[in-house]
Amino acid sequence: MKDTYHSDDILRGKLQDYSVETPLHLWDKIDQKRSFSYKVKNQLKIHKVKISLALLLLLLLGSWGIYHFTHTTQYPEIAFTPSIQAAASQNLNKGTSVATLANDLQSKKTPLTSSVNEKSVALNEMVTSEKDTKKPAQQSVTSIDKNINVDPLEQKNLIDKNQNTVVEKAPISVLAKSDSSHKKITKVEKTSQKSTSQVFNEVVLNTEQPKKNGFIAPKNVLAQSTPKPFAFTPNSILNRKDFVIPNEQLSLSLDTKTRPFDRGCADFNRKEKARFSVDAFTTLDYNTKFLGTQNNNTLEEPDNYIQQRENTETSRYGWGAGARVSVIFPVNVSLRTGLFYSQIHERFNYEDTMANRTIIVTVIDDATQTESSDTVSQAGTRVMESFNYYRMLDIPLLVGYTMHRGNMKIGINGGVLFNIFMKQKGHILTTTYQPSRINTNGIEEATSYFQETIGFQLYGSLELGYAINDRMDFILEPNIRHMVNSVTQFNHPISQRYTTYGLATGLRFNF
Amino acid sequence: MREDRQSQQLLFQRYAGKMLGVCMRYARNRQEAEDILQDGFIKVFDNMHRFRFEGSFEGWIRRIMINTALKSFKKKSFKNEQIGLENYQEDSCEPDIYSQLSEQELLKIIGELPDGYRVVFNLYVIEGYSHKEIGELLGIQESTSRSQLTKARKLLQQKILGIFKSAI
């Protein structure tokens, strides 16, 4: 029921839309207070969801980039002959090393299989090449095994001791077809890795003579070649995860005498072991705080309290440091754990324009020389400024995936940080809008608001590395950490969480 | 618009005068009103993205200014204010007497009211809030709001009558 007074209407009419002269001088103060960094922070706060999504997208793109980065070379489908197991057995009988693609090809279901069975004339060419690329390449066809009527792909590296060079022998499978315009091998791309062998990456049949690094196959072979270009790609095959060599063949073919010592060559018997590395790093952080109401909120005006907290507490840059041990599996997946210490910094600014303080004044009576005390109440503005610290020690448990090319490394990490303890120091406003200390183990009201441990944080990072030498990498790791749980107690009406955007730099020691 | 300095300045020029009038009703003096206005406009610019275009933009700014003004006062200041109203005389005051006063004079008289009375008076009489809404806004009982308004009216009448008596 609203009381009505005629005077109210008069007052409302006069004062409701009362306007005074625009105080233009205030604009400068407002503009000054809303500095560039203030605006940036505000924009970050406004767009926190979008920024988080963008960073997530960046992480995804980064991981896709890693994958693409390492799988850019797409080799043409390899021509092959069917009945590989039979061929392999023949080759084994002859004591030659054979790597069969039976499993691989069967799994790929290459449509050429059946037709090749019927029409192909199998030729086994061993093309050799000199290792030293600085010298003019000496290419020759060293052997043609025409007795083998099917042509399994095989790779074999031999040492030509007489010439003191490493010679790689590789078969060229040529599939005969009636219409053949491609007669000569004109292009051979060789990888220039540091290995001691040459690898044929691609052999394309064409009518032209080879120009550079060309390998000439015998004309009687090429005359029957397939019109489709084909490639001989030992490494690409060998790198396939689904490329399985039957053990019985390996035991026969890769004996110790003919087995290559070249690291670049495939060594089917060798099993890669997990490696270890230790990281030492520091991170520079920017923290964003999220205050919200909890389920058991008992405040009448939680929004007011949140607003006051936001007004009095300003995020500052934080930092962290840590060490972690990584177990890197052969598939480039790594598990990381260690210790991570971090600090969140905030500034607490409080101003009470209506504060009153009581001063005890000692009064000395000159006449009697007696002392007496008096209390004086003084009104004024109370200003408080302090720096708040939230210190945390966490155990990271991360899964990473790292790729490398040359000296550069790129990878992603994700996982959780299990909190061991959290300690805080500084001041905040209590729910009664009074400033209070929050120091851990303190006795003031706000101290009891905070938890001793905060559960776990989610962690995601993009890892960039540069190999300084064989043992040491420089790492740069933009990362995001998000608190799942509040740093405040469950019975406190307000939840307080942080999302941290960090840039970590450090060194990795590989063992 | 959110961080466009020129647009913000235009917006300030357009609404600052009227909003300063609002702030002056809640503040004790012009300086305090300007402080409230300044904080209020910072909040307006910070929270521009929250305006949903569902109501009047001026109304939205006005509400922010009022909230800023309310937050600048302590809750306890409303609860603990003790004014010896018992000493005031219960003189009647004709409504027309308010018409004879200018806006500046009215603001000056309202500004002289204690914080709690002034805020409740403004919220109820000028802004049109109910006692229940005022109680929720200020975190006080509805009955407290009601009694503070009554006391504010009495005090205001006393002050106006005092002005006229001294003029006569």
XYZ file of C-alpha atoms in Angstrom:
679
model
C 0.000 0.000 0.000
C 1.602 3.179 -1.125
C 0.907 6.314 0.856
C -0.063 9.233 -1.325
C 0.756 12.812 -0.622
C 0.077 15.763 -2.880
C 3.462 17.144 -1.949
C 5.083 13.982 -3.338
C 3.712 14.677 -6.789
C 5.030 18.236 -6.668
C 8.440 17.089 -5.549
C 8.523 14.315 -8.131
C 7.540 16.700 -10.870
C 10.249 19.126 -9.900
C 13.097 16.742 -9.169
C 12.638 13.557 -11.150
C 13.987 14.919 -14.394
C 15.949 17.733 -12.875
C 19.080 18.324 -14.819
C 22.110 20.427 -14.047
C 24.836 21.684 -16.267
C 26.921 18.839 -17.649
C 30.098 18.538 -15.573
C 32.465 18.213 -18.514
C 35.518 18.291 -16.277
C 34.523 14.887 -14.974
C 34.978 13.293 -18.367
C 38.747 13.629 -18.150
C 38.761 11.941 -14.756
C 36.632 9.087 -16.048
C 38.745 8.740 -19.155
C 41.898 8.780 -17.089
C 40.593 6.188 -14.692
C 39.561 3.926 -17.537
C 43.097 3.597 -18.816
C 44.153 1.345 -21.654
C 45.057 -1.533 -19.363
C 41.797 -1.061 -17.508
C 39.888 -1.295 -20.772
C 41.848 -4.355 -21.847
C 41.088 -6.045 -18.550
C 37.458 -5.140 -18.896
C 37.360 -6.530 -22.408
C 39.056 -9.710 -21.216
C 36.468 -9.972 -18.508
C 33.632 -9.408 -20.953
C 34.963 -11.801 -23.558
C 36.385 -14.403 -21.214
C 34.278 -17.174 -22.719
C 35.147 -16.207 -26.277
C 38.827 -15.899 -25.425
C 38.841 -19.277 -23.738
C 37.133 -20.822 -26.741
C 39.588 -19.127 -29.088
C 42.515 -20.480 -27.108
C 40.964 -23.910 -27.120
C 40.517 -23.641 -30.856
C 44.123 -22.539 -31.128
C 45.165 -25.606 -29.203
C 43.130 -27.813 -31.472
C 44.524 -26.126 -34.547
C 47.982 -26.480 -33.095
C 47.493 -30.188 -32.566
C 46.108 -30.539 -36.059
C 49.101 -28.567 -37.298
C 51.428 -30.944 -35.530
C 49.771 -33.863 -37.188
C 49.824 -32.187 -40.564
C 53.369 -31.006 -40.023
C 54.579 -34.552 -39.719
C 52.379 -36.118 -42.345
C 52.706 -33.708 -45.219
C 54.479 -36.087 -47.620
C 51.853 -38.085 -49.349
C 53.333 -40.897 -51.316
C 51.521 -42.358 -54.269
C 50.131 -45.765 -53.830
C 52.776 -48.382 -54.266
C 52.525 -50.744 -57.090
C 52.957 -54.230 -55.915
C 52.496 -57.772 -56.917
C 50.124 -60.206 -55.375
C 50.918 -63.486 -53.772
C 53.499 -61.775 -51.714
C 53.802 -64.503 -49.206
C 54.683 -66.909 -51.971
C 57.189 -64.485 -53.327
C 58.578 -63.929 -49.938
C 59.058 -67.577 -49.452
C 60.892 -67.783 -52.754
C 63.067 -64.910 -51.794
C 63.746 -66.428 -48.476
C 64.815 -69.559 -50.183
C 67.285 -67.558 -52.140
C 68.572 -65.979 -48.996
C 67.549 -62.469 -49.860
C 65.978 -60.106 -47.424
C 62.370 -59.529 -48.051
C 60.001 -57.192 -46.452
C 56.529 -58.096 -47.335
C 53.612 -55.800 -47.414
C 51.100 -58.545 -47.267
C 49.429 -57.432 -44.100
C 49.499 -53.827 -45.038
C 48.138 -54.297 -48.467
C 45.506 -56.695 -47.408
C 44.315 -54.230 -44.853
C 44.287 -51.430 -47.423
C 42.431 -53.626 -49.918
C 44.241 -52.110 -52.845
C 42.168 -52.709 -55.928
C 45.194 -53.423 -58.063
C 45.810 -56.748 -56.437
C 43.673 -58.955 -58.569
C 44.484 -57.371 -61.885
C 48.134 -57.423 -61.198
C 47.904 -61.059 -60.419
C 46.752 -61.768 -63.873
C 48.678 -59.346 -66.003
C 51.817 -58.355 -64.340
C 55.190 -59.484 -65.343
C 57.217 -59.357 -62.302
C 60.606 -57.942 -62.520
C 62.931 -57.458 -59.764
C 65.298 -54.665 -60.243
C 67.862 -53.665 -57.770
C 68.752 -50.073 -58.233
C 71.772 -48.912 -56.440
C 72.954 -45.484 -55.665
C 75.904 -43.930 -54.088
C 75.446 -42.547 -50.620
C 77.577 -39.518 -50.950
C 75.341 -36.953 -52.540
C 78.166 -34.530 -53.020
C 79.654 -36.747 -55.631
C 77.862 -37.286 -58.908
C 75.438 -39.995 -58.340
C 76.428 -43.286 -59.728
C 73.422 -45.266 -60.505
C 73.279 -48.593 -62.035
C 71.162 -51.582 -62.183
C 73.079 -54.153 -60.294
C 70.937 -57.138 -60.666
C 67.823 -58.360 -62.282
C 66.284 -61.349 -60.806
C 64.018 -62.596 -63.465
C 63.422 -65.858 -61.770
C 61.068 -64.272 -59.385
C 57.764 -63.945 -61.069
C 56.245 -61.797 -58.387
C 57.815 -58.693 -57.020
C 57.563 -58.075 -53.318
C 58.800 -54.778 -52.111
C 62.013 -55.160 -50.392
C 64.670 -52.962 -48.981
C 68.152 -53.853 -48.267
C 71.222 -51.881 -47.505
C 74.562 -53.316 -48.169
C 78.030 -52.074 -47.650
C 80.187 -51.956 -50.630
C 83.420 -52.311 -48.812
C 85.532 -52.060 -51.903
C 84.267 -48.617 -52.699
C 83.938 -47.708 -49.068
C 80.432 -46.497 -49.655
C 77.129 -47.520 -48.383
C 74.984 -48.862 -51.074
C 71.330 -49.170 -50.794
C 69.580 -51.652 -52.950
C 65.981 -51.407 -53.582
C 63.675 -53.226 -55.892
C 61.648 -51.547 -58.488
C 58.435 -53.249 -59.161
C 57.251 -52.820 -62.608
C 53.884 -53.918 -63.622
C 53.413 -54.739 -67.219
C 50.495 -53.386 -69.029
C 49.763 -53.240 -72.709
C 49.496 -49.497 -73.029
C 52.691 -48.017 -71.804
C 53.932 -44.612 -72.651
C 56.106 -44.235 -69.637
C 59.322 -45.900 -70.182
C 61.983 -44.470 -68.067
C 62.507 -43.463 -64.586
C 63.046 -39.784 -64.707
C 62.742 -38.551 -61.221
C 64.019 -39.826 -58.007
C 63.674 -37.789 -54.922
C 66.031 -38.649 -52.196
C 65.653 -37.638 -48.635
C 68.549 -35.717 -47.298
C 68.440 -36.804 -43.717
C 71.580 -37.332 -41.759
C 71.367 -41.066 -42.146
C 74.045 -42.865 -43.993
C 71.715 -44.346 -46.540
C 69.784 -42.977 -49.382
C 66.149 -43.608 -49.561
C 64.099 -43.485 -52.612
C 61.042 -41.516 -51.928
C 59.494 -41.415 -55.261
C 60.136 -42.916 -58.602
C 58.001 -41.752 -61.411
C 58.013 -43.325 -64.768
C 58.137 -40.895 -67.605
C 59.325 -40.701 -71.140
C 62.048 -38.193 -70.500
C 65.564 -38.909 -69.585
C 66.554 -38.263 -66.017
C 67.962 -34.847 -65.338
C 69.131 -34.890 -61.770
C 69.746 -37.850 -59.582
C 68.016 -39.914 -62.160
C 68.065 -43.631 -62.057
C 67.860 -45.395 -65.317
C 66.146 -48.676 -65.333
C 66.803 -51.174 -68.067
C 64.725 -50.583 -71.124
C 63.564 -54.120 -71.237
C 62.100 -53.548 -67.865
C 60.677 -50.167 -68.549
C 59.149 -51.257 -71.800
C 56.761 -53.311 -69.833
C 56.102 -50.804 -67.235
C 52.748 -49.689 -66.096
C 51.487 -46.340 -67.323
C 50.605 -45.395 -63.816
C 53.315 -43.713 -61.886
C 54.473 -45.593 -58.905
C 56.802 -45.013 -56.103
C 59.089 -46.977 -54.023
C 58.911 -45.642 -50.530
C 60.611 -47.784 -48.003
C 60.554 -45.281 -45.193
C 56.963 -44.358 -45.646
C 56.097 -47.990 -45.453
C 58.303 -48.683 -42.553
C 56.857 -45.791 -40.608
C 53.373 -47.130 -40.906
C 52.055 -48.380 -37.688
C 50.175 -51.192 -39.318
C 53.186 -52.497 -41.141
C 53.844 -55.865 -39.578
C 56.580 -58.221 -40.568
C 56.100 -61.849 -39.696
C 58.698 -62.884 -37.193
C 59.765 -65.972 -39.057
C 60.681 -63.906 -42.096
C 62.589 -61.387 -40.060
C 64.593 -64.029 -38.347
C 65.687 -65.373 -41.665
C 66.222 -62.208 -43.584
C 67.862 -59.902 -41.128
C 70.862 -61.854 -40.068
C 73.706 -60.130 -38.394
C 75.967 -60.195 -41.417
C 73.687 -58.480 -43.856
C 71.952 -56.383 -41.272
C 72.610 -52.714 -41.874
C 74.356 -50.698 -39.217
C 72.841 -47.562 -40.614
C 70.481 -45.950 -38.119
C 68.411 -44.504 -40.882
C 67.551 -47.923 -42.151
C 64.773 -49.923 -40.754
C 65.746 -52.229 -37.999
C 62.817 -54.471 -37.420
C 64.320 -56.236 -34.480
C 65.088 -53.120 -32.555
C 62.426 -52.047 -30.065
C 62.456 -48.411 -29.091
C 62.455 -47.799 -25.384
C 60.731 -45.088 -23.459
C 62.886 -42.036 -22.844
C 62.956 -39.659 -19.937
C 63.275 -35.945 -19.701
C 63.261 -33.393 -16.910
C 61.836 -29.905 -17.329
C 62.623 -26.867 -15.238
C 60.463 -23.880 -16.022
C 58.985 -20.615 -14.842
C 55.748 -19.074 -15.972
C 54.433 -15.544 -16.102
C 50.692 -15.506 -15.509
C 47.690 -13.295 -15.900
C 44.779 -14.228 -13.670
C 41.106 -13.616 -14.127
C 38.868 -14.035 -11.111
C 35.273 -15.238 -11.171
C 33.088 -14.492 -8.189
C 29.688 -16.081 -7.950
C 27.111 -17.228 -5.466
C 27.230 -20.681 -3.968
C 24.242 -22.901 -3.349
C 24.130 -22.194 0.339
C 24.217 -18.457 -0.087
C 22.717 -16.668 2.888
C 23.494 -13.108 1.897
C 20.564 -10.844 1.241
C 22.382 -9.007 -1.510
C 25.051 -11.300 -2.886
C 25.371 -9.208 -6.050
C 26.208 -6.155 -3.971
C 28.846 -8.050 -2.102
C 30.305 -9.461 -5.316
C 30.336 -6.004 -6.833
C 32.102 -4.570 -3.813
C 34.643 -7.371 -3.890
C 35.275 -6.772 -7.575
C 35.614 -3.068 -6.955
C 38.130 -3.484 -4.180
C 40.245 -6.311 -5.605
C 42.227 -5.943 -8.785
C 44.027 -8.784 -10.522
C 47.720 -8.441 -11.053
C 50.250 -10.567 -12.819
C 51.230 -13.782 -11.147
C 54.022 -16.224 -11.629
C 54.899 -19.824 -11.127
C 57.824 -22.201 -11.251
C 58.172 -25.908 -11.330
C 59.953 -29.026 -12.359
C 58.531 -32.092 -13.958
C 59.676 -35.462 -15.149
C 58.416 -36.858 -18.421
C 58.294 -40.379 -19.703
C 58.237 -40.233 -23.485
C 56.945 -43.313 -25.184
C 58.028 -44.294 -28.717
C 54.731 -43.115 -30.128
C 55.610 -39.567 -29.006
C 53.077 -39.650 -26.217
C 54.446 -38.577 -22.901
C 53.354 -38.631 -19.286
C 54.518 -35.765 -17.133
C 54.458 -35.185 -13.424
C 56.367 -33.126 -10.884
C 55.811 -30.130 -8.670
C 54.425 -26.764 -9.597
C 54.368 -23.702 -7.355
C 52.338 -20.663 -8.363
C 51.241 -17.339 -6.950
C 48.188 -15.279 -7.783
C 48.627 -11.613 -7.015
C 45.896 -9.075 -6.382
C 45.715 -5.531 -5.144
C 43.216 -4.610 -2.460
C 42.037 -1.000 -2.471
C 39.523 0.139 0.049
C 38.205 3.616 0.687
C 35.628 4.542 3.282
C 34.615 8.174 3.003
C 32.425 7.966 6.071
C 34.864 6.449 8.508
C 35.056 7.490 12.115
C 37.988 6.898 14.358
C 38.408 7.366 18.018
C 41.607 8.926 19.247
C 42.664 8.772 22.868
C 44.222 12.068 23.804
C 46.339 12.574 26.867
C 45.645 15.936 28.446
C 48.171 17.483 30.849
C 46.903 20.125 33.144
C 49.623 22.753 33.431
C 48.354 24.039 36.715
C 48.126 20.764 38.532
C 50.529 18.792 36.319
C 48.094 15.935 36.212
C 47.470 13.764 33.260
C 44.100 12.729 32.092
C 42.923 11.026 28.951
C 40.095 11.956 26.676
C 38.606 10.361 23.589
C 38.073 12.307 20.434
C 35.931 11.017 17.621
C 37.221 12.033 14.231
C 35.388 11.633 10.923
C 37.295 11.219 7.715
C 38.218 8.962 4.861
C 39.855 5.659 5.563
C 42.074 4.374 2.795
C 43.553 0.903 2.755
C 45.784 -0.690 0.177
C 47.388 -4.063 0.395
C 48.587 -6.837 -1.856
C 46.894 -10.174 -1.726
C 48.728 -13.403 -2.457
C 47.287 -16.826 -3.107
C 50.091 -19.359 -3.062
C 49.596 -22.850 -4.332
C 51.631 -26.000 -4.669
C 50.352 -28.534 -7.168
C 51.300 -31.878 -8.581
C 50.728 -31.901 -12.321
C 49.614 -35.064 -14.043
C 49.746 -34.410 -17.739
C 49.575 -36.293 -20.978
C 51.495 -34.815 -23.872
C 51.996 -35.441 -27.523
C 55.108 -34.026 -29.119
C 56.326 -33.973 -32.691
C 59.656 -32.828 -33.956
C 61.265 -31.876 -37.176
C 64.881 -31.010 -37.141
C 65.566 -28.909 -34.100
C 62.008 -27.720 -33.719
C 59.469 -29.457 -31.543
C 55.809 -28.825 -31.140
C 53.307 -30.516 -28.939
C 50.300 -30.261 -26.712
C 49.821 -31.125 -23.081
C 46.665 -31.581 -21.101
C 45.733 -32.854 -17.705
C 45.142 -31.810 -14.151
C 47.037 -30.135 -11.350
C 46.316 -31.702 -7.982
C 46.590 -29.119 -5.271
C 48.646 -29.951 -2.212
C 48.033 -26.721 -0.362
C 46.873 -23.167 -0.801
C 47.908 -20.308 1.446
C 46.628 -16.778 1.242
C 47.683 -13.428 2.587
C 46.240 -9.921 2.385
C 42.844 -8.334 2.870
C 39.352 -8.664 1.467
C 35.968 -7.251 2.368
C 33.968 -9.438 4.671
C 30.308 -10.096 4.071
C 29.626 -7.188 6.428
C 31.605 -4.942 4.061
C 34.484 -4.474 6.440
C 38.091 -5.047 5.419
C 39.635 -8.029 7.096
C 42.850 -9.999 6.906
C 42.805 -13.318 5.101
C 46.178 -14.588 6.257
C 46.326 -18.335 6.604
C 46.248 -19.388 10.259
C 45.018 -15.928 11.148
C 42.160 -15.298 13.502
C 40.196 -12.713 11.568
C 36.821 -13.354 10.051
C 37.834 -13.575 6.418
C 40.555 -16.102 7.179
C 37.918 -18.729 7.698
C 36.494 -18.141 4.244
C 39.280 -19.996 2.464
C 40.095 -23.626 1.891
C 43.420 -25.241 2.657
C 43.420 -27.229 -0.557
C 41.421 -26.521 -3.671
C 41.161 -29.933 -5.261
C 42.402 -29.777 -8.803
C 42.818 -27.456 -11.738
C 42.479 -28.253 -15.413
C 45.590 -27.627 -17.445
C 46.141 -27.261 -21.174
C 49.162 -26.036 -23.048
C 50.781 -25.724 -26.410
C 54.441 -26.676 -26.268
C 57.097 -25.265 -28.541
C 60.623 -26.535 -28.254
C 64.002 -25.895 -29.773
C 66.815 -28.397 -29.414
C 69.867 -26.508 -28.207
C 71.886 -29.695 -28.362
C 71.296 -33.426 -28.163
C 70.533 -33.261 -24.483
C 68.863 -29.931 -23.937
C 65.798 -28.189 -25.342
C 64.513 -24.689 -24.804
C 60.777 -24.810 -24.255
C 58.106 -22.162 -24.577
C 54.699 -23.186 -23.357
C 51.584 -20.973 -23.459
C 49.197 -22.533 -20.990
C 45.764 -22.192 -19.413
C 44.845 -23.307 -15.939
C 41.286 -23.292 -14.691
C 40.171 -23.915 -11.142
C 37.334 -26.361 -10.983
C 36.654 -25.755 -7.302
C 36.331 -22.519 -5.426
C 39.118 -21.304 -3.161
C 36.443 -20.432 -0.607
C 34.847 -22.821 1.824
C 31.659 -24.587 0.813
C 29.702 -22.816 3.523
C 30.828 -19.395 2.332
C 28.140 -17.660 0.262
C 30.521 -16.595 -2.488
C 32.570 -18.831 -4.752
C 35.926 -17.555 -5.960
C 37.658 -19.212 -8.899
C 40.546 -18.253 -11.107
C 41.469 -18.893 -14.688
C 45.126 -18.325 -15.358
C 46.717 -17.595 -18.700
C 50.423 -18.250 -18.522
C 53.508 -18.271 -20.668
C 56.059 -20.760 -19.414
C 59.684 -20.823 -20.452
C 62.268 -23.328 -19.411
C 64.770 -25.983 -20.264
C 64.277 -29.661 -20.934
C 67.019 -32.156 -20.240
C 66.681 -35.327 -22.274
C 68.078 -38.639 -21.032
C 30.535 1.381 -28.635
C 31.962 -0.565 -25.721
C 35.384 0.954 -25.859
C 34.896 3.651 -28.448
C 36.142 6.737 -26.650
C 34.258 9.230 -28.806
C 30.944 7.454 -28.396
C 31.482 7.234 -24.682
C 32.191 10.924 -24.490
C 29.027 11.714 -26.434
C 27.054 9.484 -24.138
C 28.541 11.200 -21.126
C 27.714 14.644 -22.489
C 24.158 13.604 -23.153
C 23.330 12.034 -19.825
C 25.782 13.505 -17.321
C 23.696 16.578 -16.504
C 20.549 14.665 -15.767
C 22.401 11.955 -13.887
C 24.223 14.516 -11.797
C 20.791 15.807 -10.810
C 19.930 12.292 -9.662
C 23.193 11.949 -7.775
C 22.723 15.294 -6.064
C 19.509 14.076 -4.537
C 21.352 11.208 -2.885
C 24.554 12.974 -1.996
C 25.160 15.423 0.756
C 26.932 17.903 -1.446
C 27.969 18.509 -5.004
C 31.426 16.984 -4.553
C 29.972 13.744 -3.311
C 27.455 13.763 -6.158
C 30.248 14.140 -8.695
C 32.116 11.222 -7.156
C 29.020 9.081 -7.448
C 28.495 10.237 -11.026
C 32.081 9.393 -11.896
C 31.893 5.900 -10.417
C 28.500 5.421 -11.983
C 29.671 6.248 -15.486
C 32.671 3.951 -15.126
C 30.247 1.173 -14.295
C 28.058 2.145 -17.236
C 31.003 1.865 -19.632
C 32.244 -1.328 -18.011
C 28.883 -3.014 -18.196
C 27.628 -1.662 -21.477
C 27.469 -5.197 -22.853
C 24.895 -6.085 -20.236
C 22.306 -3.641 -21.515
C 19.716 -5.789 -23.293
C 17.826 -3.063 -25.139
C 14.693 -4.213 -23.347
C 13.955 -0.919 -21.648
C 14.947 2.698 -21.621
C 18.681 3.284 -21.817
C 18.330 6.360 -19.646
C 16.439 4.308 -17.090
C 19.237 1.767 -17.095
C 21.855 4.445 -16.490
C 19.695 6.024 -13.791
C 19.421 2.706 -12.005
C 23.174 2.284 -12.100
C 23.611 5.759 -10.648
C 21.154 5.038 -7.864
C 22.830 1.731 -7.063
C 26.220 3.430 -7.037
C 24.889 6.092 -4.706
C 23.396 3.474 -2.401
C 26.624 1.524 -2.294
C 28.506 4.605 -1.314
C 26.583 4.591 1.945
C 27.042 2.004 4.551
C 24.191 -0.141 5.578
C 24.913 0.632 9.150
C 24.551 4.299 8.454
C 20.870 3.683 7.786
C 20.423 1.529 10.821
C 22.361 3.491 13.362
C 21.267 6.973 12.520
C 19.624 8.591 15.469
C 18.043 11.959 15.003
C 16.111 13.580 17.797
C 12.897 14.014 15.904
C 10.944 14.132 19.113
C 12.003 17.734 19.518
C 10.518 18.786 16.225
C 7.146 20.440 16.222
C 4.256 18.790 14.465
C 3.406 21.786 12.311
C 1.328 21.154 9.244
C 2.798 22.126 5.927
C 0.679 23.055 2.940
C 1.598 21.160 -0.224
C 1.675 24.352 -2.232
C 4.599 25.524 -0.224
C 6.747 23.017 -2.147
C 5.771 24.656 -5.415
C 7.149 27.934 -4.237
C 10.599 26.506 -3.767
C 13.027 26.152 -6.628
C 14.704 22.873 -7.528
C 18.006 24.069 -6.115
C 16.357 25.005 -2.815
C 14.579 21.688 -2.620
C 17.823 19.837 -3.353
C 19.594 21.824 -0.694
C 16.956 20.951 1.889
C 16.925 17.295 0.889
C 20.704 17.265 1.006
C 20.563 18.364 4.605
C 18.560 15.313 5.605
C 20.479 12.497 7.279
C 21.742 9.886 4.825
C 19.203 7.217 5.698
C 16.230 9.557 5.551
C 17.395 11.153 2.354
C 17.887 7.885 0.560
C 14.576 6.420 1.626
C 12.796 9.672 0.808
C 14.340 9.801 -2.660
C 13.650 6.191 -3.415
C 10.066 6.358 -2.276
C 8.948 9.824 -3.307
C 10.997 10.566 -6.409
C 11.854 7.132 -7.842
C 8.582 5.521 -6.844
C 9.918 2.407 -5.112
C 7.737 0.629 -2.578
C 8.861 0.091 1.007
C 9.385 -3.564 0.272
C 11.673 -2.781 -2.646
C 13.538 -0.205 -0.589
C 13.971 -2.724 2.185
C 15.460 -5.189 -0.309
C 17.659 -2.545 -1.861
C 19.072 -1.268 1.389
C 19.011 -4.486 3.340
C 16.682 -3.073 5.985
C 13.268 -4.005 7.250
C 10.206 -2.715 5.459
C 9.054 -1.140 8.697
C 12.372 0.650 9.041
C 11.929 2.124 5.607
C 8.440 3.223 6.482
C 9.465 4.882 9.711
C 12.454 6.567 8.113
C 10.215 8.012 5.415
C 7.825 9.370 8.012
C 10.678 10.955 9.891
C 12.117 12.318 6.665
C 8.796 13.993 5.817
C 8.577 15.552 9.247
C 12.120 16.802 9.111
C 11.652 18.160 5.607
C 8.508 20.014 6.663
C 10.296 21.466 9.642
C 13.099 22.697 7.481
C 10.780 24.223 4.886
C 8.687 25.909 7.537
C 11.863 27.186 9.110
C 12.899 28.760 5.817
C 9.575 30.462 5.343
C 9.402 31.651 8.945
C 12.840 33.182 8.705
C 11.878 34.819 5.409
C 8.796 36.334 7.004
